[in-house]
């Protein structure tokens, strides 16, 4: 398979502060990464597609100014939740396809965000 | 709008039996199909990928694809309690770095 890591695995922050979550592909280069959010007992919800060297593509209803995505290199994408509020508390997960003729996507372990 | 549908379950299967999970998709042009397993509180883990009609076997898992019927399934033989999880069906419209369309998942419980 291919390995995707996320950091941190969990984070608690105060309302109004910003939190940055990192997603790294450890053994492959990822020109594209995907960011998801999942609330308890609900399905995965795609938030945005992160493209290396260009702007992210956000899904309908996702505030691009609140969820800032930067894909600065072929192995790193970051998601920053700005001015976090309790309703942003969720499980954030990234995924990436390894490319080179392989079409499956591998998920990071996820980051659990709690906003107090 | 591309849709992927799964029976949400819960599906209960006795230990040692065969668990059968089903998925239908709406876009006839879909090219690649995946099954993920998600334990509670964890991220999804890739179980199987299938791209052409027919069966694909990997250990206790068999994926079946029928593009004419727009149907993909996952069979788990000799079900174990550790197979208890939510199984997500995912479809990609075409090959490449495209976003996956996920079903809502089927919750599977293996009864010892």
GROMACS .gro file of C-alpha atoms in nm:
model
  228
    1UNK     CA    1   0.000   0.000   0.000
    2UNK     CA    2   0.087   0.363   0.045
    3UNK     CA    3   0.121   0.549   0.373
    4UNK     CA    4  -0.043   0.877   0.462
    5UNK     CA    5   0.016   1.043   0.798
    6UNK     CA    6  -0.162   1.325   0.975
    7UNK     CA    7  -0.055   1.552   1.255
    8UNK     CA    8  -0.180   1.607   1.515
    9UNK     CA    9  -0.395   1.304   1.584
   10UNK     CA   10  -0.609   1.507   1.818
   11UNK     CA   11  -0.627   1.870   1.920
   12UNK     CA   12  -0.831   2.079   2.162
   13UNK     CA   13  -0.853   2.452   2.102
   14UNK     CA   14  -1.048   2.747   2.231
   15UNK     CA   15  -1.325   2.907   2.032
   16UNK     CA   16  -1.192   3.183   1.805
   17UNK     CA   17  -0.844   3.039   1.758
   18UNK     CA   18  -0.701   2.872   1.446
   19UNK     CA   19  -0.578   2.516   1.411
   20UNK     CA   20  -0.352   2.372   1.142
   21UNK     CA   21  -0.367   2.005   1.044
   22UNK     CA   22  -0.093   1.847   0.835
   23UNK     CA   23  -0.133   1.562   0.587
   24UNK     CA   24   0.180   1.392   0.453
   25UNK     CA   25   0.234   1.120   0.197
   26UNK     CA   26   0.528   0.924   0.337
   27UNK     CA   27   0.631   0.691   0.056
   28UNK     CA   28   0.488   0.851  -0.256
   29UNK     CA   29   0.436   1.190  -0.412
   30UNK     CA   30   0.082   1.322  -0.415
   31UNK     CA   31  -0.013   1.592  -0.663
   32UNK     CA   32  -0.367   1.569  -0.530
   33UNK     CA   33  -0.493   1.519  -0.178
   34UNK     CA   34  -0.848   1.523  -0.045
   35UNK     CA   35  -0.981   1.658   0.282
   36UNK     CA   36  -1.287   1.507   0.450
   37UNK     CA   37  -1.485   1.577   0.763
   38UNK     CA   38  -1.687   1.321   0.952
   39UNK     CA   39  -1.929   1.382   1.237
   40UNK     CA   40  -2.014   1.098   1.478
   41UNK     CA   41  -2.218   0.821   1.318
   42UNK     CA   42  -2.231   1.007   0.988
   43UNK     CA   43  -2.078   0.955   0.647
   44UNK     CA   44  -1.757   1.103   0.518
   45UNK     CA   45  -1.809   1.447   0.371
   46UNK     CA   46  -1.561   1.569   0.114
   47UNK     CA   47  -1.457   1.925   0.193
   48UNK     CA   48  -1.204   2.004  -0.076
   49UNK     CA   49  -0.951   1.878  -0.325
   50UNK     CA   50  -0.599   1.999  -0.263
   51UNK     CA   51  -0.377   2.044  -0.569
   52UNK     CA   52  -0.002   2.088  -0.547
   53UNK     CA   53   0.101   2.429  -0.669
   54UNK     CA   54  -0.249   2.561  -0.727
   55UNK     CA   55  -0.562   2.662  -0.543
   56UNK     CA   56  -0.778   2.405  -0.373
   57UNK     CA   57  -1.118   2.316  -0.511
   58UNK     CA   58  -1.387   2.339  -0.245
   59UNK     CA   59  -1.712   2.146  -0.238
   60UNK     CA   60  -2.037   2.335  -0.239
   61UNK     CA   61  -2.121   2.477   0.100
   62UNK     CA   62  -1.765   2.465   0.238
   63UNK     CA   63  -1.633   2.808   0.333
   64UNK     CA   64  -1.298   2.854   0.166
   65UNK     CA   65  -1.206   3.145   0.391
   66UNK     CA   66  -1.268   2.937   0.700
   67UNK     CA   67  -1.097   2.619   0.587
   68UNK     CA   68  -0.767   2.724   0.432
   69UNK     CA   69  -0.585   2.460   0.232
   70UNK     CA   70  -0.224   2.483   0.120
   71UNK     CA   71  -0.054   2.212  -0.086
   72UNK     CA   72   0.299   2.346  -0.079
   73UNK     CA   73   0.485   2.033  -0.184
   74UNK     CA   74   0.428   1.691  -0.338
   75UNK     CA   75   0.417   1.533   0.007
   76UNK     CA   76   0.242   1.788   0.224
   77UNK     CA   77  -0.102   1.946   0.236
   78UNK     CA   78  -0.229   2.150   0.529
   79UNK     CA   79  -0.579   2.239   0.641
   80UNK     CA   80  -0.619   2.539   0.868
   81UNK     CA   81  -0.947   2.585   1.049
   82UNK     CA   82  -0.965   2.958   1.114
   83UNK     CA   83  -1.164   3.119   1.395
   84UNK     CA   84  -1.279   2.778   1.510
   85UNK     CA   85  -1.616   2.736   1.678
   86UNK     CA   86  -1.764   2.441   1.868
   87UNK     CA   87  -1.961   2.337   1.559
   88UNK     CA   88  -1.629   2.281   1.381
   89UNK     CA   89  -1.552   1.999   1.624
   90UNK     CA   90  -1.522   1.691   1.408
   91UNK     CA   91  -1.296   1.418   1.272
   92UNK     CA   92  -1.086   1.553   0.984
   93UNK     CA   93  -0.931   1.300   0.747
   94UNK     CA   94  -0.713   1.339   0.441
   95UNK     CA   95  -0.657   1.095   0.157
   96UNK     CA   96  -0.434   1.071  -0.146
   97UNK     CA   97  -0.400   0.850  -0.454
   98UNK     CA   98  -0.045   0.718  -0.502
   99UNK     CA   99  -0.052   0.786  -0.877
  100UNK     CA  100   0.167   0.602  -1.127
  101UNK     CA  101  -0.123   0.402  -1.263
  102UNK     CA  102  -0.276   0.330  -0.923
  103UNK     CA  103  -0.623   0.475  -0.871
  104UNK     CA  104  -0.707   0.377  -0.517
  105UNK     CA  105  -0.686   0.635  -0.240
  106UNK     CA  106  -0.522   0.591   0.096
  107UNK     CA  107  -0.644   0.768   0.405
  108UNK     CA  108  -0.450   0.926   0.686
  109UNK     CA  109  -0.537   0.824   1.042
  110UNK     CA  110  -0.744   1.137   1.096
  111UNK     CA  111  -0.735   1.433   1.333
  112UNK     CA  112  -0.996   1.474   1.600
  113UNK     CA  113  -1.065   1.842   1.665
  114UNK     CA  114  -1.250   1.962   1.972
  115UNK     CA  115  -1.329   2.331   2.002
  116UNK     CA  116  -1.423   2.447   2.351
  117UNK     CA  117  -2.544   1.392  -0.971
  118UNK     CA  118  -2.343   1.079  -0.920
  119UNK     CA  119  -2.485   0.860  -0.643
  120UNK     CA  120  -2.369   0.550  -0.464
  121UNK     CA  121  -2.620   0.357  -0.257
  122UNK     CA  122  -2.570   0.100   0.014
  123UNK     CA  123  -2.801  -0.063   0.262
  124UNK     CA  124  -2.714   0.107   0.591
  125UNK     CA  125  -2.779  -0.207   0.791
  126UNK     CA  126  -2.703  -0.307   1.053
  127UNK     CA  127  -2.622  -0.642   0.897
  128UNK     CA  128  -2.569  -0.921   1.147
  129UNK     CA  129  -2.387  -1.238   1.042
  130UNK     CA  130  -2.286  -1.538   1.254
  131UNK     CA  131  -1.916  -1.601   1.297
  132UNK     CA  132  -1.785  -1.830   1.025
  133UNK     CA  133  -2.061  -1.744   0.779
  134UNK     CA  134  -2.041  -1.540   0.459
  135UNK     CA  135  -2.119  -1.170   0.482
  136UNK     CA  136  -2.253  -1.014   0.164
  137UNK     CA  137  -2.241  -0.637   0.117
  138UNK     CA  138  -2.399  -0.466  -0.180
  139UNK     CA  139  -2.362  -0.133  -0.356
  140UNK     CA  140  -2.524   0.027  -0.660
  141UNK     CA  141  -2.409   0.334  -0.846
  142UNK     CA  142  -2.586   0.573  -1.077
  143UNK     CA  143  -2.317   0.683  -1.324
  144UNK     CA  144  -2.278   0.427  -1.600
  145UNK     CA  145  -1.944   0.583  -1.695
  146UNK     CA  146  -1.784   0.493  -1.362
  147UNK     CA  147  -1.450   0.320  -1.403
  148UNK     CA  148  -1.306   0.220  -1.068
  149UNK     CA  149  -1.463   0.077  -0.757
  150UNK     CA  150  -1.338   0.037  -0.404
  151UNK     CA  151  -1.438  -0.113  -0.073
  152UNK     CA  152  -1.315   0.046   0.249
  153UNK     CA  153  -1.352  -0.077   0.605
  154UNK     CA  154  -1.393   0.177   0.884
  155UNK     CA  155  -1.378   0.086   1.249
  156UNK     CA  156  -1.550   0.318   1.493
  157UNK     CA  157  -1.334   0.623   1.560
  158UNK     CA  158  -1.081   0.533   1.292
  159UNK     CA  159  -1.023   0.639   0.933
  160UNK     CA  160  -1.120   0.423   0.635
  161UNK     CA  161  -0.888   0.141   0.530
  162UNK     CA  162  -0.876   0.012   0.173
  163UNK     CA  163  -0.993  -0.350   0.147
  164UNK     CA  164  -1.041  -0.411  -0.223
  165UNK     CA  165  -1.027  -0.234  -0.557
  166UNK     CA  166  -1.189  -0.364  -0.876
  167UNK     CA  167  -1.189  -0.219  -1.226
  168UNK     CA  168  -1.332  -0.482  -1.461
  169UNK     CA  169  -1.640  -0.703  -1.464
  170UNK     CA  170  -1.621  -1.026  -1.271
  171UNK     CA  171  -1.477  -1.139  -0.943
  172UNK     CA  172  -1.158  -1.042  -0.768
  173UNK     CA  173  -1.042  -1.241  -0.469
  174UNK     CA  174  -0.799  -1.146  -0.194
  175UNK     CA  175  -0.784  -1.383   0.099
  176UNK     CA  176  -1.126  -1.400   0.262
  177UNK     CA  177  -1.256  -1.108   0.056
  178UNK     CA  178  -1.412  -1.123  -0.290
  179UNK     CA  179  -1.526  -0.818  -0.481
  180UNK     CA  180  -1.776  -0.862  -0.762
  181UNK     CA  181  -1.847  -0.606  -1.032
  182UNK     CA  182  -2.129  -0.599  -1.285
  183UNK     CA  183  -2.111  -0.280  -1.488
  184UNK     CA  184  -2.421  -0.363  -1.692
  185UNK     CA  185  -2.627  -0.376  -1.373
  186UNK     CA  186  -2.424  -0.096  -1.209
  187UNK     CA  187  -2.368  -0.317  -0.911
  188UNK     CA  188  -2.065  -0.399  -0.698
  189UNK     CA  189  -2.053  -0.631  -0.401
  190UNK     CA  190  -1.815  -0.753  -0.134
  191UNK     CA  191  -1.822  -1.103   0.009
  192UNK     CA  192  -1.643  -1.184   0.332
  193UNK     CA  193  -1.593  -1.557   0.386
  194UNK     CA  194  -1.540  -1.717   0.726
  195UNK     CA  195  -1.651  -1.396   0.898
  196UNK     CA  196  -1.464  -1.309   1.215
  197UNK     CA  197  -1.564  -1.077   1.501
  198UNK     CA  198  -1.279  -0.848   1.388
  199UNK     CA  199  -1.469  -0.794   1.063
  200UNK     CA  200  -1.734  -0.599   1.256
  201UNK     CA  201  -1.709  -0.248   1.112
  202UNK     CA  202  -1.873  -0.012   0.867
  203UNK     CA  203  -1.799  -0.095   0.505
  204UNK     CA  204  -1.790   0.190   0.257
  205UNK     CA  205  -1.837   0.150  -0.116
  206UNK     CA  206  -1.660   0.414  -0.326
  207UNK     CA  207  -1.675   0.486  -0.697
  208UNK     CA  208  -1.453   0.694  -0.923
  209UNK     CA  209  -1.598   0.828  -1.246
  210UNK     CA  210  -1.278   0.781  -1.433
  211UNK     CA  211  -0.922   0.679  -1.373
  212UNK     CA  212  -0.689   0.934  -1.227
  213UNK     CA  213  -0.676   1.174  -0.940
  214UNK     CA  214  -1.049   1.219  -0.918
  215UNK     CA  215  -1.253   1.250  -0.604
  216UNK     CA  216  -1.433   0.939  -0.488
  217UNK     CA  217  -1.807   0.923  -0.443
  218UNK     CA  218  -1.886   0.729  -0.127
  219UNK     CA  219  -2.193   0.541  -0.021
  220UNK     CA  220  -2.321   0.599   0.330
  221UNK     CA  221  -2.179   0.267   0.445
  222UNK     CA  222  -2.316  -0.063   0.576
  223UNK     CA  223  -2.262  -0.145   0.940
  224UNK     CA  224  -2.166  -0.511   0.976
  225UNK     CA  225  -2.175  -0.701   1.304
  226UNK     CA  226  -2.032  -1.051   1.330
  227UNK     CA  227  -2.200  -1.246   1.606
  228UNK     CA  228  -1.969  -1.488   1.795
   0.00000   0.00000   0.00000
